[in-house]
XYZ file of C-alpha atoms in Angstrom:
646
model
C -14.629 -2.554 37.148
C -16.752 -5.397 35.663
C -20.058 -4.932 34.336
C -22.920 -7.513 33.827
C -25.249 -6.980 30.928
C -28.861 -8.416 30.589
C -27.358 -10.984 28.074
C -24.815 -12.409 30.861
C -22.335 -10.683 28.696
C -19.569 -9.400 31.124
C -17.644 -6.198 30.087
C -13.991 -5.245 32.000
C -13.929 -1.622 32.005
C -10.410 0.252 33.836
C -10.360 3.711 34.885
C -7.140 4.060 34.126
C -5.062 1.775 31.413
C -1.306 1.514 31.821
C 0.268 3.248 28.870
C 2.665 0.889 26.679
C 6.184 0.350 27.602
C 9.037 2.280 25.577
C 10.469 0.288 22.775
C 12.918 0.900 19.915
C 9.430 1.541 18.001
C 8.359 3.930 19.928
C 11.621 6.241 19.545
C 11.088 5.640 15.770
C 7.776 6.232 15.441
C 6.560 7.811 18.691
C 3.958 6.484 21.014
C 0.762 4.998 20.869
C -2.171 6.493 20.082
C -5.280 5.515 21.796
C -8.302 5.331 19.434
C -10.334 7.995 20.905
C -7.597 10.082 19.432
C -8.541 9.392 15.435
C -10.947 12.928 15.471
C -8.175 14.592 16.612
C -5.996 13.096 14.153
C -7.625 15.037 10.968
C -6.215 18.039 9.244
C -7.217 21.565 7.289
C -6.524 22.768 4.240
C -2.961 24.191 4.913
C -1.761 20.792 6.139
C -3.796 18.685 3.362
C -2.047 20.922 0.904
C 1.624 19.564 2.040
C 0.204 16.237 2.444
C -2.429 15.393 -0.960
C -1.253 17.803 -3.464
C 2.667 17.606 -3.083
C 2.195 14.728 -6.042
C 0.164 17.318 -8.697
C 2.670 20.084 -7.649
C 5.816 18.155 -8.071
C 4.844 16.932 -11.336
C 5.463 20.612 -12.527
C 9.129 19.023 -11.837
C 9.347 16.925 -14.654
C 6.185 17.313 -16.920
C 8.015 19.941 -19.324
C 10.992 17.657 -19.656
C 9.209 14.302 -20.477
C 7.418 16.601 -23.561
C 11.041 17.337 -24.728
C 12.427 14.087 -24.578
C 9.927 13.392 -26.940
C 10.030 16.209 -28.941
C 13.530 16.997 -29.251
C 13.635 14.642 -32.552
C 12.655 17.894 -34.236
C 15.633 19.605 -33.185
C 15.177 23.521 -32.905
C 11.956 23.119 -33.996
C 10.964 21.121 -31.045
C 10.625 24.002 -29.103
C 7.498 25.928 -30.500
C 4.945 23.035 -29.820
C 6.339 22.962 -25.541
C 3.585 25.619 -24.818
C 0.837 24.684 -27.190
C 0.652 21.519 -24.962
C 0.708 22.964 -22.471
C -1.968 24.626 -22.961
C -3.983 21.722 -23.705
C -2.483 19.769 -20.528
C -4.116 23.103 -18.170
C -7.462 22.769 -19.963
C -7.496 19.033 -19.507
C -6.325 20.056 -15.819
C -9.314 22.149 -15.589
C -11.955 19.492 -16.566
C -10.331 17.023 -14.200
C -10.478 19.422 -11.603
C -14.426 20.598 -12.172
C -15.359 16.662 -12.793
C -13.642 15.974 -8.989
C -15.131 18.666 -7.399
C -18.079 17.648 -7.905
C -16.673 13.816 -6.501
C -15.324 15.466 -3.416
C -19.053 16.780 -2.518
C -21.287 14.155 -3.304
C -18.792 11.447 -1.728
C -17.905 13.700 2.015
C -16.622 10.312 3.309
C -13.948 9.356 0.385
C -14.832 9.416 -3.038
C -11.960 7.466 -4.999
C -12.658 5.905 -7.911
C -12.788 2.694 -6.634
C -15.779 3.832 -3.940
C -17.344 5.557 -7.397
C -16.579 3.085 -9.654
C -18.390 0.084 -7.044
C -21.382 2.128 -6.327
C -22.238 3.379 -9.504
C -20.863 0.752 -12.221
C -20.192 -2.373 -10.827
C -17.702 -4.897 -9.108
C -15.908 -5.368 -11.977
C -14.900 -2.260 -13.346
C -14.322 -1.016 -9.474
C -11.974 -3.990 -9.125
C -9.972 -2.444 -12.652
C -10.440 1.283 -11.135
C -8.604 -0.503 -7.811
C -5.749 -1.627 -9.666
C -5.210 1.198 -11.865
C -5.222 3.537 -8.293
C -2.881 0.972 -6.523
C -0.298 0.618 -9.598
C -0.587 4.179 -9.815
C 0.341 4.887 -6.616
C 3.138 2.714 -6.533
C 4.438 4.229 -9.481
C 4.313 7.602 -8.130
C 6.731 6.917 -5.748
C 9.093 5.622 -7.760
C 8.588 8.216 -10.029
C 9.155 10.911 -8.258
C 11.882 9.854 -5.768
C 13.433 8.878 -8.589
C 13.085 12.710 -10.042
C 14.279 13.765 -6.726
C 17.407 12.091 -6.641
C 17.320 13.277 -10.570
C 17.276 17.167 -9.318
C 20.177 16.190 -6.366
C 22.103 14.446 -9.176
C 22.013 17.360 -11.191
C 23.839 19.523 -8.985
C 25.569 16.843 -7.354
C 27.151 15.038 -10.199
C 29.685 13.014 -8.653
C 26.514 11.287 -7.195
C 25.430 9.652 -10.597
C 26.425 6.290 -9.591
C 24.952 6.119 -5.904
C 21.288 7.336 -7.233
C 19.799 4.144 -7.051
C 21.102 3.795 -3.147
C 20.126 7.540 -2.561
C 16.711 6.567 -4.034
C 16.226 3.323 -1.707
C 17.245 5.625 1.509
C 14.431 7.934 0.889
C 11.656 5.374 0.364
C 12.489 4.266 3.785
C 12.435 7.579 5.175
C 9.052 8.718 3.951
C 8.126 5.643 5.065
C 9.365 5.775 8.849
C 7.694 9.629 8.755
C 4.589 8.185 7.037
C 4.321 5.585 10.425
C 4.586 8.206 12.750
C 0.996 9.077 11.315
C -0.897 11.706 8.865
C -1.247 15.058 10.782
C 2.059 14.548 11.851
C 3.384 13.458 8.461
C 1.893 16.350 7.130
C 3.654 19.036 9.707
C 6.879 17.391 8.532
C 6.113 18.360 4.891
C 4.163 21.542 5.164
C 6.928 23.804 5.418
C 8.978 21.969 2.143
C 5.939 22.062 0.688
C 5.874 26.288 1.022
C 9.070 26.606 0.357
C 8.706 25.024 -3.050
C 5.709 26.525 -4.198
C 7.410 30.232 -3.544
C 10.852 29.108 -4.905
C 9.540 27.832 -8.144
C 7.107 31.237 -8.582
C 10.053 33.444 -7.597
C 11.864 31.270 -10.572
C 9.173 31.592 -13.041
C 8.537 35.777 -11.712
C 11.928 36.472 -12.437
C 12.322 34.446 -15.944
C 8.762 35.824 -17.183
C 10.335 39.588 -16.116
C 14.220 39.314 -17.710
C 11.965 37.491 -20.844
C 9.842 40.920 -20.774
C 12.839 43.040 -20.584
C 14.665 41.140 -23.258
C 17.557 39.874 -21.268
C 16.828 36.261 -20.319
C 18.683 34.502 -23.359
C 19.497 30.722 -23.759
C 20.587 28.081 -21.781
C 24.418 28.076 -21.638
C 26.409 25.278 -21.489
C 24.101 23.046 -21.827
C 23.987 19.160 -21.409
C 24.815 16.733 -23.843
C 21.270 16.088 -26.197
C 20.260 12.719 -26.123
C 17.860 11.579 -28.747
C 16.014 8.509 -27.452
C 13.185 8.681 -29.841
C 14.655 8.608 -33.473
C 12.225 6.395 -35.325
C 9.135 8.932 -35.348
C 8.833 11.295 -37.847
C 7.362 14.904 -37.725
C 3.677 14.546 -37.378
C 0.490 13.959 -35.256
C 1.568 10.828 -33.838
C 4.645 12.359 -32.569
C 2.750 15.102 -31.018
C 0.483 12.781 -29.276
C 3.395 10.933 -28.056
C 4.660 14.133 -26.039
C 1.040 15.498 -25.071
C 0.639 11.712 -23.262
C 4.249 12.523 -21.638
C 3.257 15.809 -20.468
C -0.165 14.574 -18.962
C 2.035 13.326 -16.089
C 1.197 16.966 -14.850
C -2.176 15.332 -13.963
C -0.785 12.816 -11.805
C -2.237 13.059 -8.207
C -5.202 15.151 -8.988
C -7.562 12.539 -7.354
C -5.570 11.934 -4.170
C -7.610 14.801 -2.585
C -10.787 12.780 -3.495
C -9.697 9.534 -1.990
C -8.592 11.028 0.942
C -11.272 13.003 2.474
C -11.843 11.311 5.624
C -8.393 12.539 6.356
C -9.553 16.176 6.349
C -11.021 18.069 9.732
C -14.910 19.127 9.754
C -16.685 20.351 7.406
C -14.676 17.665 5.354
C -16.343 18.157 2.276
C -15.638 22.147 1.980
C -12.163 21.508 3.179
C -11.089 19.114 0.269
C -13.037 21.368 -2.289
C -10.933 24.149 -1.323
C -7.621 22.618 -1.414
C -8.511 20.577 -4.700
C -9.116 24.077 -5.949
C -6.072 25.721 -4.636
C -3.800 22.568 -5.997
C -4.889 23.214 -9.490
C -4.915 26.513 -9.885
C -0.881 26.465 -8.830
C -0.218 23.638 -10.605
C -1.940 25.065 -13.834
C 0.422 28.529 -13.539
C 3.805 26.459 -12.554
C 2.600 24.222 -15.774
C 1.896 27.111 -17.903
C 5.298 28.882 -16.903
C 7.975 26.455 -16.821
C 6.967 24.874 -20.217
C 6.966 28.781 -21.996
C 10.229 29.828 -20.364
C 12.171 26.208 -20.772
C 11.007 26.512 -24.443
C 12.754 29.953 -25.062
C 15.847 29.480 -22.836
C 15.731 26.286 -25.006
C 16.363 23.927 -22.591
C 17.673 20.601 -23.339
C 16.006 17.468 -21.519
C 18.894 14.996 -20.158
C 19.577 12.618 -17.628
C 23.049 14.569 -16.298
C 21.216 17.880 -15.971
C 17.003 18.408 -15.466
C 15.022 21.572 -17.332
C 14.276 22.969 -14.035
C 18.346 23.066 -13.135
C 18.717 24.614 -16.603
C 15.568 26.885 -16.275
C 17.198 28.074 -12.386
C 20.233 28.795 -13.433
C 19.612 30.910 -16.563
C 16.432 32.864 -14.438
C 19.196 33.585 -11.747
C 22.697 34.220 -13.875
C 24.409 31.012 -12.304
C 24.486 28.457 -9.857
C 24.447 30.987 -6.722
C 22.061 30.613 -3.550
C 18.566 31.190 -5.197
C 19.580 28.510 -7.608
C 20.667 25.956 -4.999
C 17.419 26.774 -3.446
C 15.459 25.966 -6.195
C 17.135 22.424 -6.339
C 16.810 22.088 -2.833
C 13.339 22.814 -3.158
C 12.478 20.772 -5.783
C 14.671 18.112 -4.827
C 12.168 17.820 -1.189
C 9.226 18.388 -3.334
C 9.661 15.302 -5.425
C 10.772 13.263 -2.711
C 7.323 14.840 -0.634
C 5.116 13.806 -3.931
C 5.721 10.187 -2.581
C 4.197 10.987 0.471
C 0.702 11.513 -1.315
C 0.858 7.758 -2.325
C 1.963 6.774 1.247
C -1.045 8.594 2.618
C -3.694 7.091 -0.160
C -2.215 3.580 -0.845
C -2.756 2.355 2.610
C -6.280 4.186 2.569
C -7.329 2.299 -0.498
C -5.650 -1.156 0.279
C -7.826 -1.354 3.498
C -10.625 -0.675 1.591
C -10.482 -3.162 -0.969
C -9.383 -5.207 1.809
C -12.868 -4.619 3.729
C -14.313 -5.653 0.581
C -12.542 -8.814 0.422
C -9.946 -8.105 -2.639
C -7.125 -7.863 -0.832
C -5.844 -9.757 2.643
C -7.525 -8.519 5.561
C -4.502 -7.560 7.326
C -4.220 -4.450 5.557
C -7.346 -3.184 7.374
C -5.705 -3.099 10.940
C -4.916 0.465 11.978
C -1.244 0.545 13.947
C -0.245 2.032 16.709
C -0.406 5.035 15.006
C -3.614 5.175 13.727
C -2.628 4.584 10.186
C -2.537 1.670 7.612
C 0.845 0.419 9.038
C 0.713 -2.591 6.661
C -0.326 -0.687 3.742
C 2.903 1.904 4.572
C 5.335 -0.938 4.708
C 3.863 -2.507 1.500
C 3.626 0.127 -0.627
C 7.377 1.076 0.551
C 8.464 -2.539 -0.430
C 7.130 -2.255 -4.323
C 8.267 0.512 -5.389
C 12.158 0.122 -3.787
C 11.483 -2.556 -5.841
C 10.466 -0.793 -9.125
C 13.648 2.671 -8.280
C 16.591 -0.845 -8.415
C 14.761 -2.786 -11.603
C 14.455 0.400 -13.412
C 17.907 2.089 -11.837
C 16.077 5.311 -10.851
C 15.559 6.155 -14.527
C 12.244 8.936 -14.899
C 12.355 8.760 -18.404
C 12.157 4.637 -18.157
C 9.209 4.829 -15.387
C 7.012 7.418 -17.219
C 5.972 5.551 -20.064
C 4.251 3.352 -16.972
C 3.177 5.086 -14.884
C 0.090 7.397 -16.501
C -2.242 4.348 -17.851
C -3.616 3.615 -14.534
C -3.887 7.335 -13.487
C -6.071 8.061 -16.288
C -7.994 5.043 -16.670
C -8.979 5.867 -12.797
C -10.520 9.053 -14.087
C -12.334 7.793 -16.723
C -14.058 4.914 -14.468
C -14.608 7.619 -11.445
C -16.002 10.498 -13.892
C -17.932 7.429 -15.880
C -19.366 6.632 -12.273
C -20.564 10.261 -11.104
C -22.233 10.446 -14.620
C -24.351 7.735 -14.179
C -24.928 8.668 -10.413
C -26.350 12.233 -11.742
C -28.189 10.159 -14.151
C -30.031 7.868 -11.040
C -30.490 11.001 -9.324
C -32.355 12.556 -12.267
C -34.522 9.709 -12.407
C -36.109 10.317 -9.074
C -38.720 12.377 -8.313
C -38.303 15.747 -5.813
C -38.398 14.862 -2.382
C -38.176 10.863 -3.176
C -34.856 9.140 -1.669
C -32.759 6.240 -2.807
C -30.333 4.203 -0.595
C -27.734 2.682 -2.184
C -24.415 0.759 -0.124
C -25.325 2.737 2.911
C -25.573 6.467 0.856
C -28.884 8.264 0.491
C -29.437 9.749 -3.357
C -31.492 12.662 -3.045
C -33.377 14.593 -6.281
C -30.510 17.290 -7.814
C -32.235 20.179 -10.254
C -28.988 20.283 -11.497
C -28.532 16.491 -12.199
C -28.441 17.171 -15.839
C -25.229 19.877 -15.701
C -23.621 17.863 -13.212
C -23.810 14.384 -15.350
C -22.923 16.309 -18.461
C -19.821 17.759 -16.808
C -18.799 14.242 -15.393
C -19.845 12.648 -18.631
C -17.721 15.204 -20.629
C -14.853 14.997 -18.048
C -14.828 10.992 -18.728
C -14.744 10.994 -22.462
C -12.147 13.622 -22.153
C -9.729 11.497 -19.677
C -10.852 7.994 -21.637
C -9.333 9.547 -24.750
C -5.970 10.638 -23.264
C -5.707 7.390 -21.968
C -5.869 5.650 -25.079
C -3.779 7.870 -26.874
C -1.103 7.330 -23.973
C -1.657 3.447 -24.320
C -1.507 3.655 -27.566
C 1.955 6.037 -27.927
C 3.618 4.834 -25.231
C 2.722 1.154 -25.450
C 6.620 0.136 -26.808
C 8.077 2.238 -24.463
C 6.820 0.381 -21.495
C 2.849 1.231 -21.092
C 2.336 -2.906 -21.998
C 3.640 -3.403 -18.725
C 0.726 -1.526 -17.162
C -1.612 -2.512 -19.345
C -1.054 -6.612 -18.343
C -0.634 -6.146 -14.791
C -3.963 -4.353 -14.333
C -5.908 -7.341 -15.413
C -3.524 -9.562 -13.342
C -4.445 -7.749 -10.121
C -8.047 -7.975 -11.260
C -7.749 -11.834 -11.604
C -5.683 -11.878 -7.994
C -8.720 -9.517 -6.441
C -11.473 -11.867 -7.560
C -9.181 -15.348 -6.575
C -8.706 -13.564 -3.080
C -12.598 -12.468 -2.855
C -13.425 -16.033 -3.496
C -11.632 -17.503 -0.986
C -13.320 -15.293 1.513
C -16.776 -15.696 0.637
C -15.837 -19.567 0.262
C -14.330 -19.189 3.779
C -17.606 -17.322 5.180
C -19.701 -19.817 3.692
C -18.376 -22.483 5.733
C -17.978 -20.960 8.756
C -21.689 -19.159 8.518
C -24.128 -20.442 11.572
C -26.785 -20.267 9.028
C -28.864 -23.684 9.296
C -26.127 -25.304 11.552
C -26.918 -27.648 13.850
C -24.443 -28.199 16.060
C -21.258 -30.082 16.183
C -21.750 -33.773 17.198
C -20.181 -34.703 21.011
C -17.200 -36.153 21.287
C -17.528 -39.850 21.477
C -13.804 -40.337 22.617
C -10.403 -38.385 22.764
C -7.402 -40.342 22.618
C -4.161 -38.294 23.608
C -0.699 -39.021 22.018
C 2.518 -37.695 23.814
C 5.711 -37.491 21.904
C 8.838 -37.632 24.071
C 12.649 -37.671 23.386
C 13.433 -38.631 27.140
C 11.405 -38.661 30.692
C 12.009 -35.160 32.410
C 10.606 -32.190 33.759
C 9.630 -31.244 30.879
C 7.947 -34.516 29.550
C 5.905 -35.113 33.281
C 4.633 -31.164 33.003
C 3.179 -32.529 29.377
C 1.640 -35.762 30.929
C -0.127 -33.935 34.511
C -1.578 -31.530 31.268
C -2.890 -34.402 29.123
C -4.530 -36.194 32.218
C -6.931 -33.332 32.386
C -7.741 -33.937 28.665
C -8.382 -37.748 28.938
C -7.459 -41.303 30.513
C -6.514 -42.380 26.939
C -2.674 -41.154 26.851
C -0.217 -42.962 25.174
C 3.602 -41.537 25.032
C 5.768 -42.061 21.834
C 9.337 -42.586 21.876
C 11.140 -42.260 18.691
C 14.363 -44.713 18.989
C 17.721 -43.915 17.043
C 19.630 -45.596 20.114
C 18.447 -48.670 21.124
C 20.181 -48.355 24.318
C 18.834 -44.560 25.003
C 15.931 -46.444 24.151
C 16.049 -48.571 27.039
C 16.775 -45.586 29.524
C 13.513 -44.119 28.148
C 11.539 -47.311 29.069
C 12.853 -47.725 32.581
C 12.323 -43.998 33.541
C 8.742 -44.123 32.034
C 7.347 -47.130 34.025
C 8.914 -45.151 37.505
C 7.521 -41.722 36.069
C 4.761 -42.671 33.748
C 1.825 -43.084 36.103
C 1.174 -46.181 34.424
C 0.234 -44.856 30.886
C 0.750 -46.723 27.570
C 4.058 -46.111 26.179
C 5.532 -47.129 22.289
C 8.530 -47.257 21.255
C 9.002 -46.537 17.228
C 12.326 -47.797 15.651
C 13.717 -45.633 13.135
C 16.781 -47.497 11.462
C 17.365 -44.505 8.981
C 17.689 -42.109 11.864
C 14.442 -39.947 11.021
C 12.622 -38.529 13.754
C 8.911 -36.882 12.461
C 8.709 -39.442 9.451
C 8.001 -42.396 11.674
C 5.480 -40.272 14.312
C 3.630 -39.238 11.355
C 3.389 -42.509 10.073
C 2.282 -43.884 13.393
C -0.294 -40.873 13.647
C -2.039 -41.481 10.430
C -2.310 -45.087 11.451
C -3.711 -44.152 14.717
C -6.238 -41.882 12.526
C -7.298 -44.801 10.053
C -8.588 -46.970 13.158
C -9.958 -43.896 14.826
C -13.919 -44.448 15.801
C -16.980 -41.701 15.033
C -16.397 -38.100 16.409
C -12.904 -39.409 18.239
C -10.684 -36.398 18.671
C -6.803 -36.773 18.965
C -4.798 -34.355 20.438
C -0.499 -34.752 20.097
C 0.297 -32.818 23.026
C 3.843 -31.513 22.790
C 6.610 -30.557 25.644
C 8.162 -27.440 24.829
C 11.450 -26.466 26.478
C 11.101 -22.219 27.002
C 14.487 -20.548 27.723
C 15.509 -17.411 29.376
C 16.574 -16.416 26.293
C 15.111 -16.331 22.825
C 18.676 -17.112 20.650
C 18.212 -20.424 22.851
C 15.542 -21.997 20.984
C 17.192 -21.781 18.138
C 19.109 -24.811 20.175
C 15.650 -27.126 19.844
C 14.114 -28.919 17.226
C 10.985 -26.972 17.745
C 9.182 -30.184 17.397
C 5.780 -28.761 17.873
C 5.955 -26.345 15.049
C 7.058 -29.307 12.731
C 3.912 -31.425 13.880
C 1.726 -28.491 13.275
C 2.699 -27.395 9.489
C 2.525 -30.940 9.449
C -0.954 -32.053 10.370
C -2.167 -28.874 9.791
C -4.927 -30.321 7.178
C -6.190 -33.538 8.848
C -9.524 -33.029 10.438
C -10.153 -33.794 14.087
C -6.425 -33.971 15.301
C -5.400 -30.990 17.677
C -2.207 -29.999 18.386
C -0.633 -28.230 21.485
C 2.310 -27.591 22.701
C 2.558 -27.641 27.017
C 5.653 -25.096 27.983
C 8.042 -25.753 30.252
C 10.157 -22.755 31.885
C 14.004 -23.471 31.845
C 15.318 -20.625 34.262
């Protein structure tokens, strides 16, 4: 029914709305979902756990290896520092973990570093904390389908060749799941997800107990050693260069932060719990992995991961609990890209809101998710797995500059939140971007645990810049600025764009002093008199343009106008070099230049419209050619009238 307001303002409200018709899109990504159904679209901790931590927990995957690849320079030797660094990768993990907690509750409504970084620091540095968390999430998918296919490649080695293909294939998959939206996305993945986490601690269980009992031994038949790091000599640097590797670990840690709104009531508690759950199983897989694959002395290669190695010496052979530790492994890597689909699209429409990035990426689809962002995010980094050939060991040196240059400027942020707070008095509020800062007795632990939590994650990232920076961090570190320089170029253009079209001190547009109407026509027709009975109702001043190749179809034109033509002005143009838009441009920018004050022009086009739509690829689609083509000249309007060809 229809429904006046006091403004005049009339509102169509329906009773019932008829549902969308059954597509190809619907079969792939199921139906529809009507707004009101976004509350119902939230999930616990159980499904957040498949969906935001499947990144931190698959890093366990690969984390150990990328600190042997480095290490295994030393030869034997190589093997006593694995757990040491580990270590000091858990305690890091632990700081991290304390510094987001506190993110997660004093941000209930998303707490990334980019919402952190803009409320607390500035644009700037919010616009760098942006494009480290969007590089980094591209790279995460690359990363780890890439160590998926890795672990499928391992047992599969006839496979070696097709990886990059096998790699491509997945992307799209997550992708397609990813569109079908996030609770149902994370259903897909929670039981992988499980199955992973109780594989890998039935591995580790059963390695720690044969180590105990003195039976667990070496690797045997191991693969080939590849030394891909012979120029560094024994020393700190060298041990640097592996800690940065091993950091990887770390990867993912503040998806759970950026993706709170995702999480079911009390959001807040919800996210705090599985942030806290993530870490404490990613610490113990870390811990682990890295002390077993340093006594079975594991040897990192591209034919043949740790984890394969580590499986099959825990379980005497390749039997079923070792193919279900690739399996598992294998899902879990490919899952880890889901965490990136899930917060790319999240942060894109953001920074989109803000005016960094296009606004398109801000449109929910139909189901209620970041389609755009999905589809995006899916396009770079299919384009990063065939540049770098599915290589993890060539993608790794990339891929943990942004991640921890995003913790520095979110834990930087909270500091100096804690730091505003303690400034206020008790009871005394502060409104900031639409938040309320309240007075915190425990402002001063809080900032010092941020504080210490950024100095901590600003460190490793320079040592990683700094080791890895040959290897392939320099990539990283020039295409965060680049993105910085695109954000502010796009941001301009909006607020330029606002500017002009603000109602702020505007007057009015002058009236319309005359409209002259200009009709192009290839021949008198249907079509052509459908155009004309249109551009009557616009104006008396109509003039129809014929542009001649053929003086004699010229002539036909001429005869059939002054029967059908109702009188109106008609010009012929001669074109002896056989152009058609050249010489109605020409004759529309001379109309233009004798144009008088606040005289509109309108080229109204006929447009033939088939039955079918492979038939217009039969037309010259004249009115789309006039358009692009006059698209910048003020006061001339272009239409096209359609004409139904049954």
């Amino acid at each position: 029914m229809n429904i006046e307001d006091q403004t005049g303002t009339t509102v169509l409200r329906r009773e019932t709305e008829a549902k969308p018709k059954k597509s190809w899109r619907t079969w792939l990504i199921g139906r529809p979902l009507p707004t009101a159904d976004a509350p119902h679209q939230t999930i616990g901790v159980l499904i957040g756990l498949a969906v935001f931590a499947s990144d931190a927990l698959s890093s366990t995957a690969y984390a150990t290896q990328e600190m042997l690849v480095i290490l295994m320079v030393l030869g034997p030797q190589a093997y006593q520092y694995v757990f040491p660094l580990a270590i000091a990768i858990v305690i890091l993990l632990g700081i991290v973990t304390l510094s987001y907690e506190q993110t997660v509750h004093a941000y209930p409504n998303g707490g990334g570093a980019y919402i952190v970084t803009r409320d607390n620091i500035g644009a700037l540095p919010s616009k760098v904390a942006a494009a480290a968390l969007l590089t980094d999430y591209i790279l995460t998918v690359a990363v780890s389908i890439s160590s998926g296919v890795a672990q499928i490649v391992s047992a599969i080695p006839s496979l070696f060749e097709y990886r990059v293909w096998i790699a491509v294939g997945l992307v799209a998959f997550i992708m397609v799941v990813n569109l079908r939206g996030i609770k149902e996305s994370g259903k897909t993945f929670a039981i992988p997800t499980y199955f992973f986490i109780i594989t890998m601690f039935v591995t580790v269980l059963v390695g720690l107990g044969r180590y105990l009992f003195g039976t667990l031994g070496v690797v045997t038949d191991p693969p080939p050693l590849e030394i891909l790091h012979t120029t560094y000599g024994v020393g700190a640097f060298l041990i640097l260069r592996a800690f940065a590797s091993g950091t990887a670990a770390l990867t993912g840690i503040e998806a759970i932060a950026d993706g709170i709104p995702a999480f079911r009531e009390p959001r807040s508690k919800n996210a705090g719990t599985t942030l806290i759950i993530m870490s404490l199983i990613l610490g113990s897989l870390m811990l682990s992995i890295s002390f077993l694959s340093a006594h079975i002395q594991a040897v990192p290669s591209e034919a043949e991961t740790v984890i394969s190695q580590l499986a099959r010496t825990a379980f005497n052979g390749r039997g079923g609990l070792y193919g279900a530790v690739i399996i598992a492994t294998t899902v879990i890597l490919i899952m880890a890209a889901n965490t990136s689909f899930a917060d790319f699209p999240r942060l894109s429409a953001i920074t989109a809101t803000d005016g960094l990035l296009p606004r398109q990426l801000t449109y929910r689809g139909s189901r209620l998710v970041y389609s755009r962002g999905i589809v995006l995010l899916a396009l770079l980094a299919t384009l990063l797995i065939v540049v770098f050939q599915a290589s993890v060991t060539r993608l790794i040196p990339l891929y943990a500059v942004g991640v921890f240059l995003s913790f520095t400027l979110s834990q930087a942020g909270m500091a100096h939140r804690w730091w505003k707070i303690g400034k206020l008095k008790e009871g005394q509020e502060l409104r900031e971007r639409g938040s309320v800062l309240r007075y915190d007795p425990n402002w001063l632990l809080k900032m010092v645990i941020n504080g210490f939590g950024a100095f901590c994650t600003g460190v490793v990232m320079i040592v990683f810049a700094a080791t890895k920076f040959v290897d392939g961090a320099w990539v990283v570190i020039v295409i965060i600025p680049t993105l910085v320089v695109i954000f502010s170029g796009i941001q301009r253009h909006y607020h330029h764009l606002a500017a002009k079209l603000s109602l702020e001190n505007y007057g009015g547009l002058p009236q319309i002093g005359r409209h002259r109407v200009i009709i192009p026509i290839g021949g008198v027709h249907r079509g052509t008199l459908a155009a004309l009975r249109y551009a009557r109702t616009l104006s008396d001043d109509i003039t129809a343009v014929h542009v001649s190749l053929d003086p004699q179809e010229a002539d036909r034109v001429r005869q059939k106008w002054e029967t059908w033509g109702d009188g109106r002005r008609l010009v012929i143009l001669e074109s002896p070099y056989r152009l058609f838009i050249e010489p109605l441009l020409e004759y529309i920018n001379e109309i233009e230049a004798l144009r008088q004050p606040n005289e509109i022009i309108t080229i109204v086009v006929p447009e033939f419209v088939p039955r079918h739509w492979w038939a217009s690829l039969l037309h010259t689609q004249t009115a789309l050619t006039l358009r692009m083509a006059l698209l910048f000249h003020k006061d001339i309007v272009i239409t096209s009238v359609p004409y139904q060809v049954d």
